[in-house]
Short mmCIF file of C-alpha atoms in Angstrom, two decimals:
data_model
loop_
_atom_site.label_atom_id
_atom_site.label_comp_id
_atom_site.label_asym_id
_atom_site.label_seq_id
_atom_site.Cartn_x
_atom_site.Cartn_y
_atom_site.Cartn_z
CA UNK P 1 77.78 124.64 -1.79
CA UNK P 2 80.04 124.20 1.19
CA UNK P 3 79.82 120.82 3.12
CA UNK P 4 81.59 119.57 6.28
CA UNK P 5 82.51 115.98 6.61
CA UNK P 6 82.80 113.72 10.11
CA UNK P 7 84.09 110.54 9.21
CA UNK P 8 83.77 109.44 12.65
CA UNK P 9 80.46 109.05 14.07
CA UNK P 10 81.60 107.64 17.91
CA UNK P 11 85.15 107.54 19.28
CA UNK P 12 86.44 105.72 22.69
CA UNK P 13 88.95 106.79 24.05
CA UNK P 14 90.59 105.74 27.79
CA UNK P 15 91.11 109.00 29.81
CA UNK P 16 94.42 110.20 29.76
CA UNK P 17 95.21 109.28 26.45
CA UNK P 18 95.43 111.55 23.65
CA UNK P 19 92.37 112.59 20.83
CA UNK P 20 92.17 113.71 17.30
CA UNK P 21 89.02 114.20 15.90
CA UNK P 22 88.92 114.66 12.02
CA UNK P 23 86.93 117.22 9.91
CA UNK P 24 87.26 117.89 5.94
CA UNK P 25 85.15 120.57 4.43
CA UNK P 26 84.61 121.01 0.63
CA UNK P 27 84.69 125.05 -0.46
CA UNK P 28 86.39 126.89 -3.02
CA UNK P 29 88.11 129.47 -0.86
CA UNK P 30 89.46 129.38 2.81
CA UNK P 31 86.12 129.77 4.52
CA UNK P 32 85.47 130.32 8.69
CA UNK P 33 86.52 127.28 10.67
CA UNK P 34 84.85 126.23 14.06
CA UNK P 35 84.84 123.43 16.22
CA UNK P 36 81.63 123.29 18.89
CA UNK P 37 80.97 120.82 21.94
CA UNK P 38 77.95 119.77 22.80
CA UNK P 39 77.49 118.02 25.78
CA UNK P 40 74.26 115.91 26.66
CA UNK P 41 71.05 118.08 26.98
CA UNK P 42 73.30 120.84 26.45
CA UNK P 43 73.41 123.77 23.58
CA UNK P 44 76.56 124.08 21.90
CA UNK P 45 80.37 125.98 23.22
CA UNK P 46 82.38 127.32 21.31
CA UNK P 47 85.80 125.33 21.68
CA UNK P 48 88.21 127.29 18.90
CA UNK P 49 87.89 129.16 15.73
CA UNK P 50 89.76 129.93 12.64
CA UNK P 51 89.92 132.89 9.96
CA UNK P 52 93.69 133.10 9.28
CA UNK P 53 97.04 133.18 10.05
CA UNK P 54 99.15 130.46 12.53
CA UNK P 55 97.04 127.45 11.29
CA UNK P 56 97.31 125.65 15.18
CA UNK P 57 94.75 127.30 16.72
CA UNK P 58 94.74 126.91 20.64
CA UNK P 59 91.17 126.49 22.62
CA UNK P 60 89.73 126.26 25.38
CA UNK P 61 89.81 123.16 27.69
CA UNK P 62 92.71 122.15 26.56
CA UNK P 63 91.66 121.81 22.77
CA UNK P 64 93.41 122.70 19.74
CA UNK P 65 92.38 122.33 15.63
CA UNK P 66 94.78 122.61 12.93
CA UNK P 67 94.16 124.09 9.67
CA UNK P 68 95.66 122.00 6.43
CA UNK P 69 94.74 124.00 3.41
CA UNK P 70 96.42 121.13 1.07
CA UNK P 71 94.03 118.54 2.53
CA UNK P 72 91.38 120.57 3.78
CA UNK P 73 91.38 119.55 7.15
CA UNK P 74 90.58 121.22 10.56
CA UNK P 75 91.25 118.30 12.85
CA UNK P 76 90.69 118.66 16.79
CA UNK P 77 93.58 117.32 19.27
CA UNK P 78 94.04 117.09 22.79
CA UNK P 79 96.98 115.69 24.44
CA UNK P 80 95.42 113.69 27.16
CA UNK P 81 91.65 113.56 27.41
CA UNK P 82 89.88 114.36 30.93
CA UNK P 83 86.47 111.90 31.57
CA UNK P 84 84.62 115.25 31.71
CA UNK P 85 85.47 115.86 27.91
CA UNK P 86 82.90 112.69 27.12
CA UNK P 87 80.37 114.86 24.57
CA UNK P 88 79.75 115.66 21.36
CA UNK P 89 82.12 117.67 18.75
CA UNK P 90 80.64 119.37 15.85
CA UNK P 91 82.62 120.97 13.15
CA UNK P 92 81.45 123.89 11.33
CA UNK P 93 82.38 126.65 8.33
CA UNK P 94 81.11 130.02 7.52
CA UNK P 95 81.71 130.74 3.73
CA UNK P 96 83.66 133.92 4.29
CA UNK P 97 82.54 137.26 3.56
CA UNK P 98 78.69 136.48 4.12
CA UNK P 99 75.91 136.57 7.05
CA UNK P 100 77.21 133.85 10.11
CA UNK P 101 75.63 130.90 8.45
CA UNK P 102 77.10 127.65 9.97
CA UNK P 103 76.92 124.53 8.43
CA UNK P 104 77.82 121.45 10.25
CA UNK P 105 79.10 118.19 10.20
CA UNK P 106 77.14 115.51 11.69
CA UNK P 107 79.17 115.45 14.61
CA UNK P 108 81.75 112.85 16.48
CA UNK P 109 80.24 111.52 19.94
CA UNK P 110 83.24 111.04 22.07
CA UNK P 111 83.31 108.39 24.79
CA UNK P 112 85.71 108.53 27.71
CA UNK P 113 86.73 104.95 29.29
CA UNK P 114 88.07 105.26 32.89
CA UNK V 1 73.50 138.53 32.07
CA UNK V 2 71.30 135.66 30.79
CA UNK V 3 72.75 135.04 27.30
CA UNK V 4 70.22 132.80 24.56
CA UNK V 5 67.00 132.06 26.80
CA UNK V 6 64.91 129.84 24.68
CA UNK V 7 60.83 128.64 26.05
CA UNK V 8 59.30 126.21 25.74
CA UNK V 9 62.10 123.72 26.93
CA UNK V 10 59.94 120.73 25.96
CA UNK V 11 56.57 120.43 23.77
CA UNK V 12 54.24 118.31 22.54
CA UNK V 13 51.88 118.86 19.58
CA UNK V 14 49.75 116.79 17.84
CA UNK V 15 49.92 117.60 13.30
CA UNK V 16 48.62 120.55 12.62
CA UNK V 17 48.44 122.33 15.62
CA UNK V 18 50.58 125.58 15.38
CA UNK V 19 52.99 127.20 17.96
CA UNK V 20 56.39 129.65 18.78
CA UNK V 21 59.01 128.92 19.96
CA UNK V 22 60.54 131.98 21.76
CA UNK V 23 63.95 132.93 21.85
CA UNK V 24 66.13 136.62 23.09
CA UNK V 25 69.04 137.31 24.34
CA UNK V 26 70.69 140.05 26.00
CA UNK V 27 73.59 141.00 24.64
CA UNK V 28 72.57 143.73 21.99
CA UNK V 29 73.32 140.98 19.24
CA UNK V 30 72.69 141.88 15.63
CA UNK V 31 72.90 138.31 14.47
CA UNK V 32 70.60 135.65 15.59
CA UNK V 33 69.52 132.51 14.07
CA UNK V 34 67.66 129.20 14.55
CA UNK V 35 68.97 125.54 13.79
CA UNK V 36 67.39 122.36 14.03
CA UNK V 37 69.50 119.28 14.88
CA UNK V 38 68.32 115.59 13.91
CA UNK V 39 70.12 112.39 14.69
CA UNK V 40 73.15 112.07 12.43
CA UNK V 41 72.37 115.16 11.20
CA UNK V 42 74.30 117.62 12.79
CA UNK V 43 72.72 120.92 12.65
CA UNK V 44 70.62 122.57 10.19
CA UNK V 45 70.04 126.16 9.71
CA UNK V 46 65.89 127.26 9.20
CA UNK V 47 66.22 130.88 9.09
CA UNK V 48 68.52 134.20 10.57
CA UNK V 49 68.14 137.34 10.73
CA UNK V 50 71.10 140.43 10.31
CA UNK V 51 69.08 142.90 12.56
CA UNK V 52 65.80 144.40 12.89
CA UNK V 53 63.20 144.49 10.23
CA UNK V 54 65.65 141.73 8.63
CA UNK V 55 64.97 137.69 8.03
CA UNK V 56 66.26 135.25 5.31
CA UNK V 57 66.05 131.73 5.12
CA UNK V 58 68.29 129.37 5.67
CA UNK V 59 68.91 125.57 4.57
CA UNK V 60 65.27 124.25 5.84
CA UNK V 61 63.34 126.76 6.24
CA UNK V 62 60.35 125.65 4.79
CA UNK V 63 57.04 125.14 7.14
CA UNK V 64 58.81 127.76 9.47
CA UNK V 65 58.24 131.37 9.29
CA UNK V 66 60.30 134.04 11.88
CA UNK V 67 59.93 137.48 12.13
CA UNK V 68 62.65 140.18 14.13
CA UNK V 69 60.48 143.13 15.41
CA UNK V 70 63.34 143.99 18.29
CA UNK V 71 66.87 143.35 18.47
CA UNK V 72 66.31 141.10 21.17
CA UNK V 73 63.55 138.51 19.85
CA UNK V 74 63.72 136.41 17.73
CA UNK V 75 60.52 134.02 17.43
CA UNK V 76 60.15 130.93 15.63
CA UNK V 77 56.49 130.08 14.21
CA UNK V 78 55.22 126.87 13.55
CA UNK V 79 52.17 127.24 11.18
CA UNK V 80 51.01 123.51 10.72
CA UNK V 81 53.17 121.11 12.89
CA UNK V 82 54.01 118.24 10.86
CA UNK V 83 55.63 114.65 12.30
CA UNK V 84 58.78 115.46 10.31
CA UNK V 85 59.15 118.71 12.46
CA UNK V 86 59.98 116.22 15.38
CA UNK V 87 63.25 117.79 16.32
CA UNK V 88 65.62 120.05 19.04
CA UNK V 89 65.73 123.42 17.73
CA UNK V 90 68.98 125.94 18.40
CA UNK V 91 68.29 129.40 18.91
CA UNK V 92 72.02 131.10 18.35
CA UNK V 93 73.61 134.50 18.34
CA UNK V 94 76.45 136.88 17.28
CA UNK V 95 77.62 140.37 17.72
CA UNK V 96 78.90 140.27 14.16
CA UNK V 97 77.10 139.18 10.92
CA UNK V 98 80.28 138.39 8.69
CA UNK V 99 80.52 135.27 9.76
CA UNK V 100 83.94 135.53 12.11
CA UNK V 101 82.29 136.01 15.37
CA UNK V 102 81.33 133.94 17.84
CA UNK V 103 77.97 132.27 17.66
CA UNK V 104 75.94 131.93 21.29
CA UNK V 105 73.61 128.28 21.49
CA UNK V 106 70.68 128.42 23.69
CA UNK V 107 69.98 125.40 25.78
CA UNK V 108 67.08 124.37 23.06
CA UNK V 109 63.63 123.50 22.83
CA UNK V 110 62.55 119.83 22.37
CA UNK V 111 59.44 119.13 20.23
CA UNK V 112 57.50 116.41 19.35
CA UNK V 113 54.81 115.94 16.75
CA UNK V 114 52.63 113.54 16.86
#
């Protein structure tokens, strides 16, 4: 079965300086790659996705994920972090070629330090 | 254009009692689902449906049952409410059911069992 590992459970960051969030997923084939925000009281948005091809992968808000097949990674980066980006970040993977069901990591809470 | 509408946005049950959560959206989706998420969890899927006429169950689906009589709806019932079904629950949903598109979050439904 596919899984999706956070190893981060809570980041600080200062604003202004830069982020990388990781995210490793376990599957035997390339599956769907997704990185969601959450922010508090708040259903999830869609920040970027990935199926194939150029493995940097711009988002929105600034964000952008790149894929590493050798280490399967789909880490989240953003140059210099805005105090409004202070949420939650899930990553998630569709095994490819079957009905959209996500499965998550447990998610990286991200606070933002003025 | 609404997007995922999901009622109740807060509930309180005591064990046993039984109860749906509602959830539809506008946008002539095909693919809707619903997810729990738990503290250090991430999120969980119960059950989704492909279309019409069509359920399946999903990662924890048990003590949940759904049903998909329009393209629209897509209710969530809880038959016996159990203290372990303490939880936010995620109505989502996609215009495509291969997994590659783009999954739409409701703003969720907060239970408590007591």
């Amino acid at each position: 079965a596919q899984s999706v590992t956070q190893p981060d459970i809570h980041i600080t960051v200062s604003e202004g300086a830069s982020l990388e969030l990781r995210c490793n997923y376990s599957y035997g084939a390339t599956p769907y790659l997704f990185w969601y925000v959450q922010s508090p009281g708040q259903g999830l948005q869609l920040l970027l996705k990935y199926f194939s091809g150029d493995t940097l992968v711009q988002g929105i808000k600034g964000f952008e994920a790149e894929f590493k097949r050798s280490q399967s990674s789909f880490n989240l980066r953003k140059p210099s972090v805005h105090w409004s980006d202070a949420a939650e970040y899930f990553c998630a993977v569709v095994s490819t070629g079957t009905a959209s069901k996500l499965t998550f990591g447990t998610g990286t809470r991200l606070q933002v330090t003025l | 254009n609404a997007g995922v509408t999901q009622t109740p946005k807060f509930q309180v049950l005591k064990t046993g009692q039984s109860m749906t959560l509602q959830c539809a959206q506008d946008m002539n989706h095909e693919y809707m689902s619903w997810y729990r998420q738990d503290p250090g969890m991430g999120l969980r899927l119960i059950h989704y449906s492909v279309g019409a006429g069509i359920t399946d169950q999903g990662e924890v689906p048990n003590g949940y049952n759904v049903s998909r009589s329009t393209t629209e709806d897509f209710p969530l019932r809880l038959l016996s409410a159990a203290p372990s079904q303490t939880s936010v629950y995620f109505c989502a949903s996609s215009s495509q059911t291969s997994g590659e598109g783009t999954q739409y979050f409701g703003p969720g439904t907060r239970l408590l069992v007591l």
